[in-house]
PDB file of C-alpha atoms in Angstrom:
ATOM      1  CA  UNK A1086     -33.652 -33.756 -23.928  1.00 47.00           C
ATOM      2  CA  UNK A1087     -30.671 -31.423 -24.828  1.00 49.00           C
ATOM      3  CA  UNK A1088     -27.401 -32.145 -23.833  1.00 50.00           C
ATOM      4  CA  UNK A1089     -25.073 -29.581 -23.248  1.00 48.00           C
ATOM      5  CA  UNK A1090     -22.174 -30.532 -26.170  1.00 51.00           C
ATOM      6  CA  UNK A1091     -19.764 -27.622 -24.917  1.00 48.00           C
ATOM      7  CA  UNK A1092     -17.371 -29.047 -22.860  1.00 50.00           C
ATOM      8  CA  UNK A1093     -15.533 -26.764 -20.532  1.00 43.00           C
ATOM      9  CA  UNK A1094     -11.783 -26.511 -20.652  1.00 45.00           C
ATOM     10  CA  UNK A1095     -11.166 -26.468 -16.725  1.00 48.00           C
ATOM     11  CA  UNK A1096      -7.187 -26.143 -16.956  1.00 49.00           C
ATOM     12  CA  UNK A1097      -7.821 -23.392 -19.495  1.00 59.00           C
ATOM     13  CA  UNK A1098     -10.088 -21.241 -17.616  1.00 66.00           C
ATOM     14  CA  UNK A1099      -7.946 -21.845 -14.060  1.00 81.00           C
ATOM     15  CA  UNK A1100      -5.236 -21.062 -16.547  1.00 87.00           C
ATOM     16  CA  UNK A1101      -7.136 -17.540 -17.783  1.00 92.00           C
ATOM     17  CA  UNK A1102      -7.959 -17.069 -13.927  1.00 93.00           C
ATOM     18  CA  UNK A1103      -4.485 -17.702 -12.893  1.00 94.00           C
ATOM     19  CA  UNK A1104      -2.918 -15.041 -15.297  1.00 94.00           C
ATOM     20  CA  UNK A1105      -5.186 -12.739 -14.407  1.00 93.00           C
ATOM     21  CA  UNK A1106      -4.577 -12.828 -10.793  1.00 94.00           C
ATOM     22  CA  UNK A1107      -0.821 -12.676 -11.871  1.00 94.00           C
ATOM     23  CA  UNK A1108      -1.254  -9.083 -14.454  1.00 92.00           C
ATOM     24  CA  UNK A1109      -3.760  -7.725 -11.242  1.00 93.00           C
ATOM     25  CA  UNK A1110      -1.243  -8.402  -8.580  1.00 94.00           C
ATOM     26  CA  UNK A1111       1.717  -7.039 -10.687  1.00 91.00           C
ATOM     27  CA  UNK A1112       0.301  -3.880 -11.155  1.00 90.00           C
ATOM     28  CA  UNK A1113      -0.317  -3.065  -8.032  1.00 89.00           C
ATOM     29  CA  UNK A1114       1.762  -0.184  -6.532  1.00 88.00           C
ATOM     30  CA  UNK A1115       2.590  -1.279  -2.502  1.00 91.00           C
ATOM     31  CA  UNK A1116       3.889   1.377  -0.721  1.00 91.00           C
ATOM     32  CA  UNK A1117       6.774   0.612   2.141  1.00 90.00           C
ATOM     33  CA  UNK A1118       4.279   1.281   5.089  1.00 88.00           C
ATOM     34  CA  UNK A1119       1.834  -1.441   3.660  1.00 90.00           C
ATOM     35  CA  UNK A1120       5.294  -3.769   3.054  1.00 88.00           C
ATOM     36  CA  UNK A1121       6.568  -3.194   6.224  1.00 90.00           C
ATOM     37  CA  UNK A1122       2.826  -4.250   7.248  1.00 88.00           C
ATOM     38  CA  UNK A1123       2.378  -8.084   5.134  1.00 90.00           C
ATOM     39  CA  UNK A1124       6.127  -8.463   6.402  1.00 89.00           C
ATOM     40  CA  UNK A1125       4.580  -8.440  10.192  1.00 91.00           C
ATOM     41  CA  UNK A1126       1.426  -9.967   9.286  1.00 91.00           C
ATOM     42  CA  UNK A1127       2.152 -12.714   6.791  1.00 93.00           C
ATOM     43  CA  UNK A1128       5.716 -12.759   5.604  1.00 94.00           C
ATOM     44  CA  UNK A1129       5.055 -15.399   3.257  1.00 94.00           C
ATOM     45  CA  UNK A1130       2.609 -12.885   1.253  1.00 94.00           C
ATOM     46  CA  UNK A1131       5.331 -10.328   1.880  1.00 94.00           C
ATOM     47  CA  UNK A1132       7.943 -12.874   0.472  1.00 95.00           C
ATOM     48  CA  UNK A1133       6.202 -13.643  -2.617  1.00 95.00           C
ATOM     49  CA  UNK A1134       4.607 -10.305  -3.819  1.00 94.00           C
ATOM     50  CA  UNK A1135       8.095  -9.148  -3.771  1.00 92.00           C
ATOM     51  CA  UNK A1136       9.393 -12.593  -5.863  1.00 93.00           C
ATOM     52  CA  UNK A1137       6.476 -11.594  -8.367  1.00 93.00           C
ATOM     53  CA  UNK A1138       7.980  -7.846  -8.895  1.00 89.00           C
ATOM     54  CA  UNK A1139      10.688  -9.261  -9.636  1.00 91.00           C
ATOM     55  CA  UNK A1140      10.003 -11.769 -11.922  1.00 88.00           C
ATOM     56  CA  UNK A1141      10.443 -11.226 -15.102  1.00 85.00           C
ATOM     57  CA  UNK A1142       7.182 -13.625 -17.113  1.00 92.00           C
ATOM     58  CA  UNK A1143       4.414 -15.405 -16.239  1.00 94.00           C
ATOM     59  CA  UNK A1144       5.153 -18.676 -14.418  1.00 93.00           C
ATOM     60  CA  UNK A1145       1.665 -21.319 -15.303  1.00 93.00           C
ATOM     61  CA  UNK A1146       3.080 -23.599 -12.373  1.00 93.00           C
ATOM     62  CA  UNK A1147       2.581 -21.037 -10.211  1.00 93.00           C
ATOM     63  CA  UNK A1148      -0.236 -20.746  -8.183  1.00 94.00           C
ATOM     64  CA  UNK A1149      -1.262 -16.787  -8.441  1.00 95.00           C
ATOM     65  CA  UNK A1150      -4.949 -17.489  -7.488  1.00 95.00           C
ATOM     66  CA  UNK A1151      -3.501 -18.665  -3.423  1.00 96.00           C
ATOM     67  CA  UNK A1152      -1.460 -15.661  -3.920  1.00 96.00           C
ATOM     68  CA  UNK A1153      -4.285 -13.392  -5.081  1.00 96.00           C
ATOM     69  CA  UNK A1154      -6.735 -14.933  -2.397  1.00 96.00           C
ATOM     70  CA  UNK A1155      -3.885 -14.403   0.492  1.00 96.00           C
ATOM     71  CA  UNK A1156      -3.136 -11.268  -0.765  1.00 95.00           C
ATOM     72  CA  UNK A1157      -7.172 -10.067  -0.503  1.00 94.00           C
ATOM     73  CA  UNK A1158      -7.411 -12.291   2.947  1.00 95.00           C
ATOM     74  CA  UNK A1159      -4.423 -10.019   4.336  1.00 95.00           C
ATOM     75  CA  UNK A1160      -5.915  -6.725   3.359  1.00 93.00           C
ATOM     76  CA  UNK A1161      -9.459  -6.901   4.274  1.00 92.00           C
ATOM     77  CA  UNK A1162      -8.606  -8.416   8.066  1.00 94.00           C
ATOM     78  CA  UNK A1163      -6.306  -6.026   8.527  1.00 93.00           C
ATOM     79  CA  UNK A1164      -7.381  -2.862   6.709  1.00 91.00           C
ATOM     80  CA  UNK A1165      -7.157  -0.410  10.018  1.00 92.00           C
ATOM     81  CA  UNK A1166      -3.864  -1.763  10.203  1.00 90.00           C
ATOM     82  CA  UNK A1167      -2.976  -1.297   6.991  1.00 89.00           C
ATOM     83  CA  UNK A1168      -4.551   1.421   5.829  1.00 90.00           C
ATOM     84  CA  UNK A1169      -6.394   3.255   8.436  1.00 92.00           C
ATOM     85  CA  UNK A1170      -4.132   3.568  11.468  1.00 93.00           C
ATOM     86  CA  UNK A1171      -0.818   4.797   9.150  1.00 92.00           C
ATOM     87  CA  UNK A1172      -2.921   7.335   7.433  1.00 93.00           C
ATOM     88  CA  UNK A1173      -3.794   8.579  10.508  1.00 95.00           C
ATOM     89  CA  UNK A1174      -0.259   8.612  11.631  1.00 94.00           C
ATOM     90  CA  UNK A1175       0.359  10.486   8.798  1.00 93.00           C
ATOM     91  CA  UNK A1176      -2.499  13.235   8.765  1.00 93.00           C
ATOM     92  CA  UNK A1177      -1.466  13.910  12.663  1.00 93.00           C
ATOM     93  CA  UNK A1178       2.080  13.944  11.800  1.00 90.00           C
ATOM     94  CA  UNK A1179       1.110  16.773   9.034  1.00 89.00           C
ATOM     95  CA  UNK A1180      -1.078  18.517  12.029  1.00 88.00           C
ATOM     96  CA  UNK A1181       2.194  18.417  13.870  1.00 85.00           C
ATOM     97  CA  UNK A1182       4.293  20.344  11.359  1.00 83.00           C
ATOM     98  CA  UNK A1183       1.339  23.053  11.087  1.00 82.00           C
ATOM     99  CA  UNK A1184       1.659  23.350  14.798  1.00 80.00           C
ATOM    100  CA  UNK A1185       5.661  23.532  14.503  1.00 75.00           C
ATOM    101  CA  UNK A1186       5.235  26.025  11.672  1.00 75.00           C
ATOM    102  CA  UNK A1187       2.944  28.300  13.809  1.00 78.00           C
ATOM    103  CA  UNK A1188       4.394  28.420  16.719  1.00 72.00           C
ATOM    104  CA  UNK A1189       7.604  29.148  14.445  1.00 71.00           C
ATOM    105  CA  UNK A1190       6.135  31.830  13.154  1.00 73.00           C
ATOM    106  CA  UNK A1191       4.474  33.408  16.261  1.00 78.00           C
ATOM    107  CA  UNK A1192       7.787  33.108  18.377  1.00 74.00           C
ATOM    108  CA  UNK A1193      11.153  33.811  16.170  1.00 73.00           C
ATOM    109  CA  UNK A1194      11.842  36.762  18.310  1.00 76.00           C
ATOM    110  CA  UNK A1195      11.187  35.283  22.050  1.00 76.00           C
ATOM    111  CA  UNK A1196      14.894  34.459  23.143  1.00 73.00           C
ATOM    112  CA  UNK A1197      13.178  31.847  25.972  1.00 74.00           C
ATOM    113  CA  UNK A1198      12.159  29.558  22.675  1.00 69.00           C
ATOM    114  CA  UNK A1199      15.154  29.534  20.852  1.00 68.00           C
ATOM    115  CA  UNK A1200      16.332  25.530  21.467  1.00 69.00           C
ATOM    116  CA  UNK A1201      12.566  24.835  21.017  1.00 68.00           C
ATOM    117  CA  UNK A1202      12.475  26.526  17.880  1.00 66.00           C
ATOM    118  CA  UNK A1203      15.396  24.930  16.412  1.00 70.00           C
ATOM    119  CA  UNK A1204      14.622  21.668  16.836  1.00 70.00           C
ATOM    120  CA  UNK A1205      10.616  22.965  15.735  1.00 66.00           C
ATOM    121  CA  UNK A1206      11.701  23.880  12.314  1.00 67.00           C
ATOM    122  CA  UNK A1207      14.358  21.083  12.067  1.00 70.00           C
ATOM    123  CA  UNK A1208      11.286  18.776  12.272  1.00 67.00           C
ATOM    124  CA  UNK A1209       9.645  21.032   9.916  1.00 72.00           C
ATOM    125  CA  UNK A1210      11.632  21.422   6.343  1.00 80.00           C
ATOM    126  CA  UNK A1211       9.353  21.462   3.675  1.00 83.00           C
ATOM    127  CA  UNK A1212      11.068  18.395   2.076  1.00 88.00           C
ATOM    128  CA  UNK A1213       9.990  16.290   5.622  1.00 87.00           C
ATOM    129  CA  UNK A1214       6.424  17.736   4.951  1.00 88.00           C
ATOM    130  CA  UNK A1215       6.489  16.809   0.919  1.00 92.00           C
ATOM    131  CA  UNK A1216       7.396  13.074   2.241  1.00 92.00           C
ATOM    132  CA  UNK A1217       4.271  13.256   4.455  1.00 92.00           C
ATOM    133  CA  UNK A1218       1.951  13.646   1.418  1.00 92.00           C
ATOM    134  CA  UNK A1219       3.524  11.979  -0.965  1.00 95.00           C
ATOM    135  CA  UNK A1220       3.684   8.807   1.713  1.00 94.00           C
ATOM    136  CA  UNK A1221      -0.154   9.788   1.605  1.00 94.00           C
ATOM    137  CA  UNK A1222      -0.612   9.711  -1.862  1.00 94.00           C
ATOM    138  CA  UNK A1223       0.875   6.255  -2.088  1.00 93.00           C
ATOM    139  CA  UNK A1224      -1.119   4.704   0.514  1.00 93.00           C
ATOM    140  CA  UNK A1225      -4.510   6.559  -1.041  1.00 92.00           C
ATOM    141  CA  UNK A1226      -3.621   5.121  -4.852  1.00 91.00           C
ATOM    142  CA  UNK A1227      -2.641   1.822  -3.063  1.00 91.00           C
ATOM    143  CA  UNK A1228      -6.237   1.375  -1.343  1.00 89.00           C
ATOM    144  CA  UNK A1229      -7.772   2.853  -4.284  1.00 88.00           C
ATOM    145  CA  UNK A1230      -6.069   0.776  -6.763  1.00 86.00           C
ATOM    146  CA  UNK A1231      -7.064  -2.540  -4.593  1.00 86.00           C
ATOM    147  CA  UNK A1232     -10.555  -1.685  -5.070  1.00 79.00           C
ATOM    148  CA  UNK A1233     -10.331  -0.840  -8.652  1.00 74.00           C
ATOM    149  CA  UNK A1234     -12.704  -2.689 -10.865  1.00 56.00           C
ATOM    150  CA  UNK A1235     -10.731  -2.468 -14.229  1.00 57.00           C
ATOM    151  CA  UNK A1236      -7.891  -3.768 -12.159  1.00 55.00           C
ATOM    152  CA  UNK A1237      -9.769  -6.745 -10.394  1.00 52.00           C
ATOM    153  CA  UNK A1238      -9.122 -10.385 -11.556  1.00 50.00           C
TER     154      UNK A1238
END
């Protein structure tokens, strides 16, 4: 019979494990609506993923694997939440603006508007609407970057 002379390192591979959960977490880009999320949901995770941007090395003491597994627990319970529900918000907030824009557009000259319109293209400035998307561009490469397989521990 052949015994198996290759004895695992256990601390070593938690070790590899551990540092990658630490480089995967790091790089992932957490926009303020998903913050402002772990901070309701679990402010511990909230806590600690903002410790970890700003530490400055690797801490082996540290357990980034609890982190990691919170940090995947969080997400996937609450991923309408998260994810779903504020790009929503955001999509019907950019539906809004069109509307604004439009009715803007079709109504400068009716006198009976002109408070209405005011406060319509106020809550319309192109810099308002740029926030929108870019707010949607961070949540998309947030969810997509989650999910990434050449970013996964």
């Amino acid at each position: 019979m052949l015994m198996n002379t290759y004895k695992i390192a256990k601390p070593r591979t938690k070790g590899i494990y551990n540092y990658s959960c630490y480089t995967y977490l790091n790089m992932l880009k957490i926009p303020a609506s998903v913050f402002e999320n772990f901070d309701m949901l679990a402010p511990s995770l909230a806590y600690q993923l903002n410790h970890l941007k700003l530490q400055k090395n690797y801490n082996p003491h540290f357990s980034y694997i609890e982190l990691y597994d919170q940090f995947f627990s969080v997400v996937n319970d609450n991923i309408d939440r998260i994810f779903d529900k504020r790009r929503a918000e955001l999509l019907k907030e950019l539906a809004s603006i069109n509307g604004r824009k439009n009715f803007v557009r079709k109504n400068k000259e009716n006198p009976e508007y002109l408070l209405f319109l005011k406060d319509a293209d106020e809550h319309s400035t192109p810099e308002y609407e740029q926030e929108i998307h870019q707010q949607l561009a961070q949540l998309n490469q947030f969810i997509f970057s989650v999910f990434d397989s050449k970013l996964t521990a």
